[in-house]
Tab-separated table of C-alpha atoms in Angstrom:
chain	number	residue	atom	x	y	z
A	1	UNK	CA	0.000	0.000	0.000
A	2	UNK	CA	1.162	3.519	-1.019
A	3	UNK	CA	1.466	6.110	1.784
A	4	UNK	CA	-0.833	8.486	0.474
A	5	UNK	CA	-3.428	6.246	-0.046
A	6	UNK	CA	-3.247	4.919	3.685
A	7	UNK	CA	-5.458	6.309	6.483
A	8	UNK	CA	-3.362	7.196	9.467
A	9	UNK	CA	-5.207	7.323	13.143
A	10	UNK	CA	-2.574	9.217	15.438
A	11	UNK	CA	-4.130	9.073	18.759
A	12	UNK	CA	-2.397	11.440	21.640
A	13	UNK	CA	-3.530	14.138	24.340
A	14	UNK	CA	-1.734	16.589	23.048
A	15	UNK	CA	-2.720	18.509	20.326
A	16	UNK	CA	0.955	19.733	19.662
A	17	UNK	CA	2.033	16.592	19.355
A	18	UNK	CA	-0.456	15.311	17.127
A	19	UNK	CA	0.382	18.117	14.345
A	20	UNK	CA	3.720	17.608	15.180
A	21	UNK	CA	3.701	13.921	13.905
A	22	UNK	CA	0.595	14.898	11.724
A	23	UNK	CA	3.234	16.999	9.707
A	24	UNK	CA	5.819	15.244	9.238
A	25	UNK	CA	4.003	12.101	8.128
A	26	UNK	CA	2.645	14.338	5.724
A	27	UNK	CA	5.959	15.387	4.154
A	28	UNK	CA	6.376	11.586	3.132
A	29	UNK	CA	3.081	11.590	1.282
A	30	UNK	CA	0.905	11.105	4.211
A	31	UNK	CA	-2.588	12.313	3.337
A	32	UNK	CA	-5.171	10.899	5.594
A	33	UNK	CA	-5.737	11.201	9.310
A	34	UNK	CA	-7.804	10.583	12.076
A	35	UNK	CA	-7.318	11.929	15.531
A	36	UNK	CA	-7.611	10.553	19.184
A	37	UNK	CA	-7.147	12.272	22.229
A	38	UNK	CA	-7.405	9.381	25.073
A	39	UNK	CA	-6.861	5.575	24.583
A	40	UNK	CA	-11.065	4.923	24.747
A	41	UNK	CA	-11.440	8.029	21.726
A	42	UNK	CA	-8.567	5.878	19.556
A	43	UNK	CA	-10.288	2.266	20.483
A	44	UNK	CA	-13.771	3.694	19.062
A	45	UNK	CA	-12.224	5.885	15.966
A	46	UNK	CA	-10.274	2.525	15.091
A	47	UNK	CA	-13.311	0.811	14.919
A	48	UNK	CA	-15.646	2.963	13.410
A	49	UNK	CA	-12.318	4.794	10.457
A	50	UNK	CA	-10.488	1.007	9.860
A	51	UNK	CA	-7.069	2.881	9.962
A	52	UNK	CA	-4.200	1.244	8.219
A	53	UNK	CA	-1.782	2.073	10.999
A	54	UNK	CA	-1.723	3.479	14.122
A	55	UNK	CA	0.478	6.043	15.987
A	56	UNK	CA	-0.597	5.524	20.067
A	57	UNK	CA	0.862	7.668	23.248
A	58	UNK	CA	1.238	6.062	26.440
A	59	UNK	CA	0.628	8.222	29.039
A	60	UNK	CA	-2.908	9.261	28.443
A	61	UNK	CA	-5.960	10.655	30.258
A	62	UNK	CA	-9.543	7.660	30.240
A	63	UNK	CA	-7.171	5.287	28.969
A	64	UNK	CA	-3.714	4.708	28.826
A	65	UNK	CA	-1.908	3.608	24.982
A	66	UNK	CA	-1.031	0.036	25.979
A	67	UNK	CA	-4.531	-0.603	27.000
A	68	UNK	CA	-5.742	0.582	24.162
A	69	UNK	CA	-3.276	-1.408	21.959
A	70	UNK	CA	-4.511	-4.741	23.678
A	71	UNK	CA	-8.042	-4.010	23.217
A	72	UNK	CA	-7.458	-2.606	19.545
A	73	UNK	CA	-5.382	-5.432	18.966
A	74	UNK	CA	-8.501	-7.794	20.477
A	75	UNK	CA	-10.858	-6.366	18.043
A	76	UNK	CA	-7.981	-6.705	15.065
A	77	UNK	CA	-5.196	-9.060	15.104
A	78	UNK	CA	-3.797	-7.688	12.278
A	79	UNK	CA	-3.895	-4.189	13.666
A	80	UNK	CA	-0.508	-1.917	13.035
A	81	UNK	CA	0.187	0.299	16.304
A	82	UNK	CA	3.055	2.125	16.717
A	83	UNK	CA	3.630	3.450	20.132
A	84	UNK	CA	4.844	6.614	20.122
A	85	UNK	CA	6.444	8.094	24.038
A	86	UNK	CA	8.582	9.121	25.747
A	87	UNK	CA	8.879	7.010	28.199
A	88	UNK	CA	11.251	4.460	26.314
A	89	UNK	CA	11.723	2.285	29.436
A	90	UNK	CA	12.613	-1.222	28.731
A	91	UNK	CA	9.841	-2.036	30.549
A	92	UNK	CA	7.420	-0.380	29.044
A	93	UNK	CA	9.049	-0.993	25.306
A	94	UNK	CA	8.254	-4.788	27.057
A	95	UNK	CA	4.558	-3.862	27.854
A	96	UNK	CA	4.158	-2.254	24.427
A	97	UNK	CA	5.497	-5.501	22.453
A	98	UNK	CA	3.520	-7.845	24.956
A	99	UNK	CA	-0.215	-6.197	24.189
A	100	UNK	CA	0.907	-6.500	20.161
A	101	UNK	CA	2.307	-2.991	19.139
A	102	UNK	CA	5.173	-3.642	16.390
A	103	UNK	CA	7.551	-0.512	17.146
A	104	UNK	CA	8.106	2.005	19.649
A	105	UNK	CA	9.579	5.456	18.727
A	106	UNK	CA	10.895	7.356	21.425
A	107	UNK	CA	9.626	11.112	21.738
A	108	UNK	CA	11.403	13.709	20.898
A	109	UNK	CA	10.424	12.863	17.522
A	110	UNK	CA	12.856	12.994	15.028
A	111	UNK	CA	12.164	12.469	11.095
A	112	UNK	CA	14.534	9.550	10.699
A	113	UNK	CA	12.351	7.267	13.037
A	114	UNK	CA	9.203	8.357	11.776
A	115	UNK	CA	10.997	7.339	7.940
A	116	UNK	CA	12.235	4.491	8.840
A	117	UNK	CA	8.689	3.372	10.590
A	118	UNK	CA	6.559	4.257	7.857
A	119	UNK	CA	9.440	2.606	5.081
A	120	UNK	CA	8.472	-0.580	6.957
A	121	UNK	CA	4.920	-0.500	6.323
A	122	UNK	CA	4.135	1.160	2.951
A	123	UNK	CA	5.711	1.851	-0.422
A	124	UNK	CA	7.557	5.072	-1.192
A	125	UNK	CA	5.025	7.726	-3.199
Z	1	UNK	CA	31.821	29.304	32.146
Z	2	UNK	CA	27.856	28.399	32.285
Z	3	UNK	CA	26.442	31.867	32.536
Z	4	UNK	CA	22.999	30.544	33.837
Z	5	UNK	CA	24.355	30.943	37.726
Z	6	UNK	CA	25.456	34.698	36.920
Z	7	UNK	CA	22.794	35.950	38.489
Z	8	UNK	CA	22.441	33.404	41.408
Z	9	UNK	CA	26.030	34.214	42.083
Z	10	UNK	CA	25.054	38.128	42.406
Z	11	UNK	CA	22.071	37.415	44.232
Z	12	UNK	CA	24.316	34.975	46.672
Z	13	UNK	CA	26.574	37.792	47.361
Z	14	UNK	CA	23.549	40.460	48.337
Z	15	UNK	CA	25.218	42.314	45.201
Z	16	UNK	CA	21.920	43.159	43.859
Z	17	UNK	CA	17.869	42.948	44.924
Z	18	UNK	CA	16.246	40.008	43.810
Z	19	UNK	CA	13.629	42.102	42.357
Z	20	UNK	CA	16.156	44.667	40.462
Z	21	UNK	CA	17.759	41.388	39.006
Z	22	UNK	CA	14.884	40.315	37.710
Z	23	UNK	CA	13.812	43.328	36.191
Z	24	UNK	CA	17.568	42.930	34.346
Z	25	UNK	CA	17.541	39.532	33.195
Z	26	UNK	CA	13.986	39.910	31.252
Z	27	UNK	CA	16.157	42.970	30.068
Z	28	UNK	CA	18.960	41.154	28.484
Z	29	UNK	CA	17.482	40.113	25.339
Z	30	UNK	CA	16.642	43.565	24.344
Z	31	UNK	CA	20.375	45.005	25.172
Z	32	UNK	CA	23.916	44.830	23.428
Z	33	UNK	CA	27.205	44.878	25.020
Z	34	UNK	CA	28.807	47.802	25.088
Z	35	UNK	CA	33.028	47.838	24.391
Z	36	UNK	CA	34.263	49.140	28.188
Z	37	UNK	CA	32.146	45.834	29.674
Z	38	UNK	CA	34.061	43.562	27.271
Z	39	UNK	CA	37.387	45.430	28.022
Z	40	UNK	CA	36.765	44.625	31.422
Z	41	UNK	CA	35.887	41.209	30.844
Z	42	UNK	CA	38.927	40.608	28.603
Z	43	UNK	CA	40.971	42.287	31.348
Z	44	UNK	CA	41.981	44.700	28.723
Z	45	UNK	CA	40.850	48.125	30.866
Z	46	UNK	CA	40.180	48.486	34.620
Z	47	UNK	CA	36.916	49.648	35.669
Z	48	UNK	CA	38.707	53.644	36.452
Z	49	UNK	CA	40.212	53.135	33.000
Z	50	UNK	CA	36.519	52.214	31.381
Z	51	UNK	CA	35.036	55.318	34.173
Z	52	UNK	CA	37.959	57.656	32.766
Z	53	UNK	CA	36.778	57.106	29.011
Z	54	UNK	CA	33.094	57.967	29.723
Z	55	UNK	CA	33.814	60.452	31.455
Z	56	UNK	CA	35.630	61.737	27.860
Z	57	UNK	CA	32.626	60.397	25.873
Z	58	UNK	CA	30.188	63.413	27.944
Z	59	UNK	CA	32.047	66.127	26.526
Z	60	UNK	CA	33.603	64.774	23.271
Z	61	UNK	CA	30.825	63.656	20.513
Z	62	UNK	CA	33.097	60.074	19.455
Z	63	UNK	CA	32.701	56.370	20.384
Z	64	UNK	CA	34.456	54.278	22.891
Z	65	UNK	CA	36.492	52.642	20.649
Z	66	UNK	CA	37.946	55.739	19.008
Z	67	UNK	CA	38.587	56.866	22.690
Z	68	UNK	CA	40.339	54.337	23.920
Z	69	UNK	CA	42.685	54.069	20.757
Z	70	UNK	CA	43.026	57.734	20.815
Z	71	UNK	CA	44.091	57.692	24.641
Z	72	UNK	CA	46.512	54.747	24.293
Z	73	UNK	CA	44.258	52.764	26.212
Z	74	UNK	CA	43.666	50.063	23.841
Z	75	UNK	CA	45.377	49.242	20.164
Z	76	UNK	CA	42.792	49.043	17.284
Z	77	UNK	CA	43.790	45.585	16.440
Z	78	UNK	CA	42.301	45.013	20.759
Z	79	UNK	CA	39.410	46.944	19.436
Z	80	UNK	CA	38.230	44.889	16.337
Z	81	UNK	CA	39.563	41.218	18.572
Z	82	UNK	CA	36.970	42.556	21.729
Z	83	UNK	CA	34.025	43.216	19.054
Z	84	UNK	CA	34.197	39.964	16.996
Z	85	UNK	CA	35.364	37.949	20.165
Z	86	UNK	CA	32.987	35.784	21.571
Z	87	UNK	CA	30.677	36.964	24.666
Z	88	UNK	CA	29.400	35.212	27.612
Z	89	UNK	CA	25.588	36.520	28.324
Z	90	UNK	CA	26.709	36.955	32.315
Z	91	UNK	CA	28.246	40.151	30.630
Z	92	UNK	CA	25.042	41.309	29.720
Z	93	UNK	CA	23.625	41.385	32.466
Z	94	UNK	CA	26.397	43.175	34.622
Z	95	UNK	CA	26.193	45.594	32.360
Z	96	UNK	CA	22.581	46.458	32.604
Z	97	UNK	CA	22.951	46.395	36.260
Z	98	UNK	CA	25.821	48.991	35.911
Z	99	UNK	CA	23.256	50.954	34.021
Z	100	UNK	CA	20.761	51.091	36.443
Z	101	UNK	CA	23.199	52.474	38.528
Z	102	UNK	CA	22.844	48.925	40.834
Z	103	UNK	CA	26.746	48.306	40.678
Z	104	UNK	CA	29.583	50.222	39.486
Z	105	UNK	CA	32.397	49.160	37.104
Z	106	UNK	CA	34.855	48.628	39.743
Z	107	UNK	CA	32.045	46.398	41.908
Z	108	UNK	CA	31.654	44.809	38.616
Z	109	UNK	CA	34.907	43.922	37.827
Z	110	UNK	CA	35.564	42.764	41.740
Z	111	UNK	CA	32.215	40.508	41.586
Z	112	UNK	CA	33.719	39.205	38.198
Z	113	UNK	CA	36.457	38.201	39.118
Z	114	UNK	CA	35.024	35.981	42.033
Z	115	UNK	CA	32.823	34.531	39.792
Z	116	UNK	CA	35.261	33.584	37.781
Z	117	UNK	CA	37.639	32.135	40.319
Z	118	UNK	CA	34.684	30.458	42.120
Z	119	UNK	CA	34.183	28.307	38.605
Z	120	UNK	CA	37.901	27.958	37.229
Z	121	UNK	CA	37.040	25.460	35.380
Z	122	UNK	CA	37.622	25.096	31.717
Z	123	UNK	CA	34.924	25.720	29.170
Z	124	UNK	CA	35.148	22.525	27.314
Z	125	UNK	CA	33.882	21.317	31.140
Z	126	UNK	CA	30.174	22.920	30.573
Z	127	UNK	CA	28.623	19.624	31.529
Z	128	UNK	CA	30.336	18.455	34.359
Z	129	UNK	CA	30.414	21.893	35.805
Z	130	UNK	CA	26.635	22.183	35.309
Z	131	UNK	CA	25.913	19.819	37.304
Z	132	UNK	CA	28.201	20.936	39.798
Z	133	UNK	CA	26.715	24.094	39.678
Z	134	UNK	CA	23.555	22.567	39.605
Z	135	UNK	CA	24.005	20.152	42.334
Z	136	UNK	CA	25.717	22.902	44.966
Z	137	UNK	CA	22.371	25.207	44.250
Z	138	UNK	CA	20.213	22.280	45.144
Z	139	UNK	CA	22.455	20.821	48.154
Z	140	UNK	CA	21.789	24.342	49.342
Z	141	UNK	CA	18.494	23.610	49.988
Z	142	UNK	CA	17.775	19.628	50.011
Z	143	UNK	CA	19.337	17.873	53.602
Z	144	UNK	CA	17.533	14.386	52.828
Z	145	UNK	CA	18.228	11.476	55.450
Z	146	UNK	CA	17.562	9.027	52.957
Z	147	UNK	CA	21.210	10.282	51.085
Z	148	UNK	CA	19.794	7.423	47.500
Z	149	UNK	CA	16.402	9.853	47.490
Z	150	UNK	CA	18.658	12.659	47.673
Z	151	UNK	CA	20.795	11.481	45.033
Z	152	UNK	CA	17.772	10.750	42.306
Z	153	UNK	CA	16.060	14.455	43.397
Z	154	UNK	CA	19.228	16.034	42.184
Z	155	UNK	CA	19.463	13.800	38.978
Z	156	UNK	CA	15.606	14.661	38.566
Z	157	UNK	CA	16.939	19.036	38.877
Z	158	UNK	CA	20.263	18.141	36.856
Z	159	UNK	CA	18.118	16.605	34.195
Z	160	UNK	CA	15.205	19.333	34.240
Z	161	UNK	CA	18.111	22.117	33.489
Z	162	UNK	CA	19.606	19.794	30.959
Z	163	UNK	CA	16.125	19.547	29.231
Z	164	UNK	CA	15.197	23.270	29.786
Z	165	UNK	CA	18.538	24.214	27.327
Z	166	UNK	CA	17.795	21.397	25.500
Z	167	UNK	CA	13.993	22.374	24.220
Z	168	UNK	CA	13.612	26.199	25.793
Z	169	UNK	CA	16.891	27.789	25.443
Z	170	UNK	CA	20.463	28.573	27.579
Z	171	UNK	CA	19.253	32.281	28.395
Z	172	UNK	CA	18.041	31.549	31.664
Z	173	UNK	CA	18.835	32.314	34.774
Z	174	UNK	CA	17.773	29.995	38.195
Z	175	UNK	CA	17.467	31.573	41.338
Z	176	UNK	CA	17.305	30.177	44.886
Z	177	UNK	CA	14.420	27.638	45.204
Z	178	UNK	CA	11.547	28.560	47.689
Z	179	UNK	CA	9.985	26.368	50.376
Z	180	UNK	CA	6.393	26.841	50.312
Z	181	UNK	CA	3.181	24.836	52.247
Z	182	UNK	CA	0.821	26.386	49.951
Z	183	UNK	CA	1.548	27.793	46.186
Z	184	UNK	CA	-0.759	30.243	44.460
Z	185	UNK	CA	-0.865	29.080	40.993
Z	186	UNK	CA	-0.970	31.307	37.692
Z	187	UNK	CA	-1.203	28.726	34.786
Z	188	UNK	CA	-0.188	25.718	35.994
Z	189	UNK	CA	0.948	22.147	34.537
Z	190	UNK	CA	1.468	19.106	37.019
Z	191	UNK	CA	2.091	15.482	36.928
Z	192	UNK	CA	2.266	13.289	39.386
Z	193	UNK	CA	4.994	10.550	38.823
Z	194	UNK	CA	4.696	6.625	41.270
Z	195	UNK	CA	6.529	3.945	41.517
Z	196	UNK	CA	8.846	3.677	44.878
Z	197	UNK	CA	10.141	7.201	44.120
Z	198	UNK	CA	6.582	9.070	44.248
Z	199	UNK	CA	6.298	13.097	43.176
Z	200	UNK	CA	4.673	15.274	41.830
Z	201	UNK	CA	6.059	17.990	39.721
Z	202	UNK	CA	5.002	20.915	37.590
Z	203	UNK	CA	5.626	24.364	35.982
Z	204	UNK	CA	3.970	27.222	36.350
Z	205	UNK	CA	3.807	30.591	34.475
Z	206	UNK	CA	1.836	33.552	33.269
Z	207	UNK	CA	-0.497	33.309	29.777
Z	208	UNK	CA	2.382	35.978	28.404
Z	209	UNK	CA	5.231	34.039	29.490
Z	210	UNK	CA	3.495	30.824	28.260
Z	211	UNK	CA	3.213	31.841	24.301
Z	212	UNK	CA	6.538	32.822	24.804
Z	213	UNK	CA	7.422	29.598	26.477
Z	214	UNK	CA	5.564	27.476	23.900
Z	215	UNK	CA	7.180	29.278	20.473
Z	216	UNK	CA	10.224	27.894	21.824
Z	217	UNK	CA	9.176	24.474	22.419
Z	218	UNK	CA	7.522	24.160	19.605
Z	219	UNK	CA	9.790	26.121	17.031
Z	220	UNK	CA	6.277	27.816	15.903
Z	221	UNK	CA	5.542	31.243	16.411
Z	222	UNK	CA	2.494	31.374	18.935
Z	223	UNK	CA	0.548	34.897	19.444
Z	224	UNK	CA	-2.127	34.151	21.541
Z	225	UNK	CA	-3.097	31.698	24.209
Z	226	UNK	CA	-5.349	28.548	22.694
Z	227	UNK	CA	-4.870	24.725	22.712
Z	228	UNK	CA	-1.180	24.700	21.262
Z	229	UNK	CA	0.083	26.761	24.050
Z	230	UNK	CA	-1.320	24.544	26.816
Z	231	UNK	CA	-0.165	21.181	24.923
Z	232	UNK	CA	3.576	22.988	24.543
Z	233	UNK	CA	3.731	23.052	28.507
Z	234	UNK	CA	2.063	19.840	29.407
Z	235	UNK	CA	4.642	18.553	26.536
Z	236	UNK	CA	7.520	19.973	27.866
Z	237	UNK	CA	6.704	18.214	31.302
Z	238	UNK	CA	5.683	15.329	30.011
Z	239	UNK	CA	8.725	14.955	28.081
Z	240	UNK	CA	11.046	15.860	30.989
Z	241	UNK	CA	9.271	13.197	33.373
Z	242	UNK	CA	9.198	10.632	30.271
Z	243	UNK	CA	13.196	10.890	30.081
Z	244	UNK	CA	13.354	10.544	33.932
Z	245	UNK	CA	11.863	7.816	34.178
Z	246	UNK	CA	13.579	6.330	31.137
Z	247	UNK	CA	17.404	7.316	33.297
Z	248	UNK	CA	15.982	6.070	36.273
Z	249	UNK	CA	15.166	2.423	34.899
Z	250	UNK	CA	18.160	1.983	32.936
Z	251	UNK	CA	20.497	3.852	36.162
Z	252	UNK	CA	19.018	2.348	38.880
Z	253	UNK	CA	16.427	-0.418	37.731
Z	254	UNK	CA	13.744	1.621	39.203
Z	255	UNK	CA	10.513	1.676	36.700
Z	256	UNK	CA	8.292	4.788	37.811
Z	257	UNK	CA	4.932	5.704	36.012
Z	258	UNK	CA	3.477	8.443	34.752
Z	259	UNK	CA	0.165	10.284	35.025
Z	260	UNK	CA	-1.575	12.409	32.628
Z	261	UNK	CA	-0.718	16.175	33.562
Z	262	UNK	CA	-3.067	17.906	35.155
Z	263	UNK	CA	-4.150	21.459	34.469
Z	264	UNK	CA	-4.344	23.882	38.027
Z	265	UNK	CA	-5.458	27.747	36.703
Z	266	UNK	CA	-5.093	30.737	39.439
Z	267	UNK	CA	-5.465	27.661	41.915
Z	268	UNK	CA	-3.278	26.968	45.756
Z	269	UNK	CA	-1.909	24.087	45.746
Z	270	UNK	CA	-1.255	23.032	49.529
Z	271	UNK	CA	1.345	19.832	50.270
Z	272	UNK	CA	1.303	18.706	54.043
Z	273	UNK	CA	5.052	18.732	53.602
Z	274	UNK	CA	6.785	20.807	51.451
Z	275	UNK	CA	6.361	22.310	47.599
Z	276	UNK	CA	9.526	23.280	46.608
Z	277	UNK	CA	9.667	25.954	44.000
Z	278	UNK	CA	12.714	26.891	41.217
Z	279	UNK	CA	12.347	30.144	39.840
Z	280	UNK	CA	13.744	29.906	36.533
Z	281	UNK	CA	14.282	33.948	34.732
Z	282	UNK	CA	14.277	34.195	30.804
Z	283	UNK	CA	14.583	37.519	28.710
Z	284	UNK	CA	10.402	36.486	28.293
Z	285	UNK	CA	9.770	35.901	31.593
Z	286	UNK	CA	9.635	33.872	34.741
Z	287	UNK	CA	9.149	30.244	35.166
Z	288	UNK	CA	8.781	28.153	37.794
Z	289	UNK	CA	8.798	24.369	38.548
Z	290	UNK	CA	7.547	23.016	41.644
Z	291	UNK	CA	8.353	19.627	42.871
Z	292	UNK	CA	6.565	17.618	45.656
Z	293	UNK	CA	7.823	14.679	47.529
């Protein structure tokens, strides 16, 4: 699948941070989003939008990102989360594998990661 | 030298009133250095030699420079070396406190010279020196009996001034930390952070200060307060606490976990213990965290 034909759920509390990724997804041909702000809002937008991938926080207000992966994850096997934190403990890198999310970028973001993430899952434009 | 303690320094010495020094630091971005303050610093001119040229500059319409190359003071070749030199922002700031007639050149050059000696330590050092810095400021006012809490409170400060060059800037300037029971908020961030270290810490500023704050963070220009603002601070924080608790598990094993921040506007927060409060002075304004144990 081509990046700009994929839609992208980015679920986080922050607004910022959400443009922040929001942007630079979009200067790899991203064209198609869907925002969270809590681990519940990104559970019921993943259900109701069928993203293609997903970008989760973890430290978030209702419900935290790795619950939300697990319970995403329930609903689709085959879901694509990408945890996206700061908190790049090993244990919660461990946590984040454990309830099914394939990669972990560690805030602050940085273009490379966010490449090299998105070069794993779709083609180039 | 790490300028950031400039001002502590001056404050530490009753050189100046806290109030007068803050006035001067939200000043400094705003100001230039002027040739006699860089003579000083370069040890170049003495502060009667920098007084004696002034004095000229009254009465004869010509600059500085062409003063002190006209009196034999300095050579023109010092002249052009002192303006394309490099300058520490500590400068700035004694100079605009020599301007509002808070310290004279010769108090100047005394209180320089401490600060200098007090910190002989070479500039490719900044790091370790820092956190010296860093660590003496906060030693001032921490006497933990548990010495291992101690020692991850001051890697928690060391880290937060790390981070606040790393994503706000190095213009600041920290003064003494406060004790408080009860803190009047303005606009307010905290997080609380558990595990078997448990805190709570925050940062606290005015709407003005925050846009300010917030352009930095987020390398966007902000003009007014709305949504991006507030998610630049609770950012920041969260950011900060995320890499503590990222040096804390790989340093010490110790996995903490973090809450979503909470928001506390023109609220008092009250601690049956202590809130601890670091004033933190940019040229924008002041900031200041707050840390409960």
């Amino acid at each position: 699948m081509k990046l700009d034909e994929a839609k992208i759920l980015i679920g986080d509390d922050s607004i910022l941070a959400r443009k922040q990724l929001k942007d630079i997804i979009a200067q790899y041909g991203g064209t198609t989003f869907v925002e969270a702000a809590n681990g519940q809002e990104a559970i019921d937008k993943f259900k109701s939008d069928k993203p293609d991938i997903v970008f989760l926080d973890i430290v978030m207000p209702v419900k935290d990102g790795i619950a939300a992966v697990k319970e995403i994850r329930e609903s689709d096997p085959k879901a694509v989360i990408i945890i996206v934190s700061s908190v790049g403990t090993q244990a919660q890198l461990k946590n984040a594998i454990e309830a099914g999310a394939k990669d972990f970028i560690q805030k602050p973001l940085n273009v490379e990661q966010i490449e090299r993430v998105l070069k794993n899952y779709f083609e180039g434009r | 030298m790490y300028t950031q303690f400039f001002g502590n320094f001056l404050l530490s010495k009753s050189a100046v009133p806290a109030d007068k020094l803050v006035d001067a630091l939200e000043r400094q971005s705003s100001s230039y250095l002027k040739l006699g303050t860089l003579a000083i610093h370069a040890g170049l001119l003495n502060a009667s030699q920098v007084d004696a040229i002034v004095c000229r500059q009254t009465h004869e319409d010509k600059k500085f420079g062409e003063i002190a190359i006209e009196g034999g003071y300095l050579t023109k070749e010092q002249v052009d070396k002192l303006l394309s030199s490099q300058k520490p922002d500590y400068l700035l700031l004694g100079q605009i406190l020599i301007e509002d007639g808070l310290l004279t050149n010769s108090q100047f050059e005394e209180l320089l010279a401490e600060y200098q000696a007090s910190n002989e330590i070479d500039d490719l050092n900044v790091a370790n020196e820092q956190n010296d810095m860093v660590e003496k400021l906060i030693h001032k006012f921490f006497h933990f009996d548990n010495s291992d809490m101690s020692g991850k409170i001051v890697a928690y400060l060391n880290l937060l001034f790390n981070d606040i060059v790393r994503f706000i800037g190095k213009d600041f300037t920290p003064l003494n930390p406060l004790m408080k029971s009860e803190y009047m908020t303005n606009y307010c961030v905290t997080q609380k952070d558990e595990g078997l270290l448990s805190f709570n810490s925050g940062v606290d500023m005015s709407k003005s200060v925050a846009i300010a704050f917030a352009s930095r963070y987020a390398k966007e220009e902000f003009h007014e307060f709305d949504e991006y603002v507030k998610a630049s601070i609770e950012d920041f924080l969260n950011l900060h606490n995320g890499l503590f608790n990222v040096n804390m598990s790989n340093e010490f094993s110790l996995e903490l976990n973090l809450c979503p921040p909470e928001v506390h506007e023109e609220e008092k927060l009250t601690n049956a213990t202590k809130i601890y409060v670091f004033p933190i002075i940019f040229p924008f304004g002041t900031i200041h965290f707050l840390m409960e144990i």
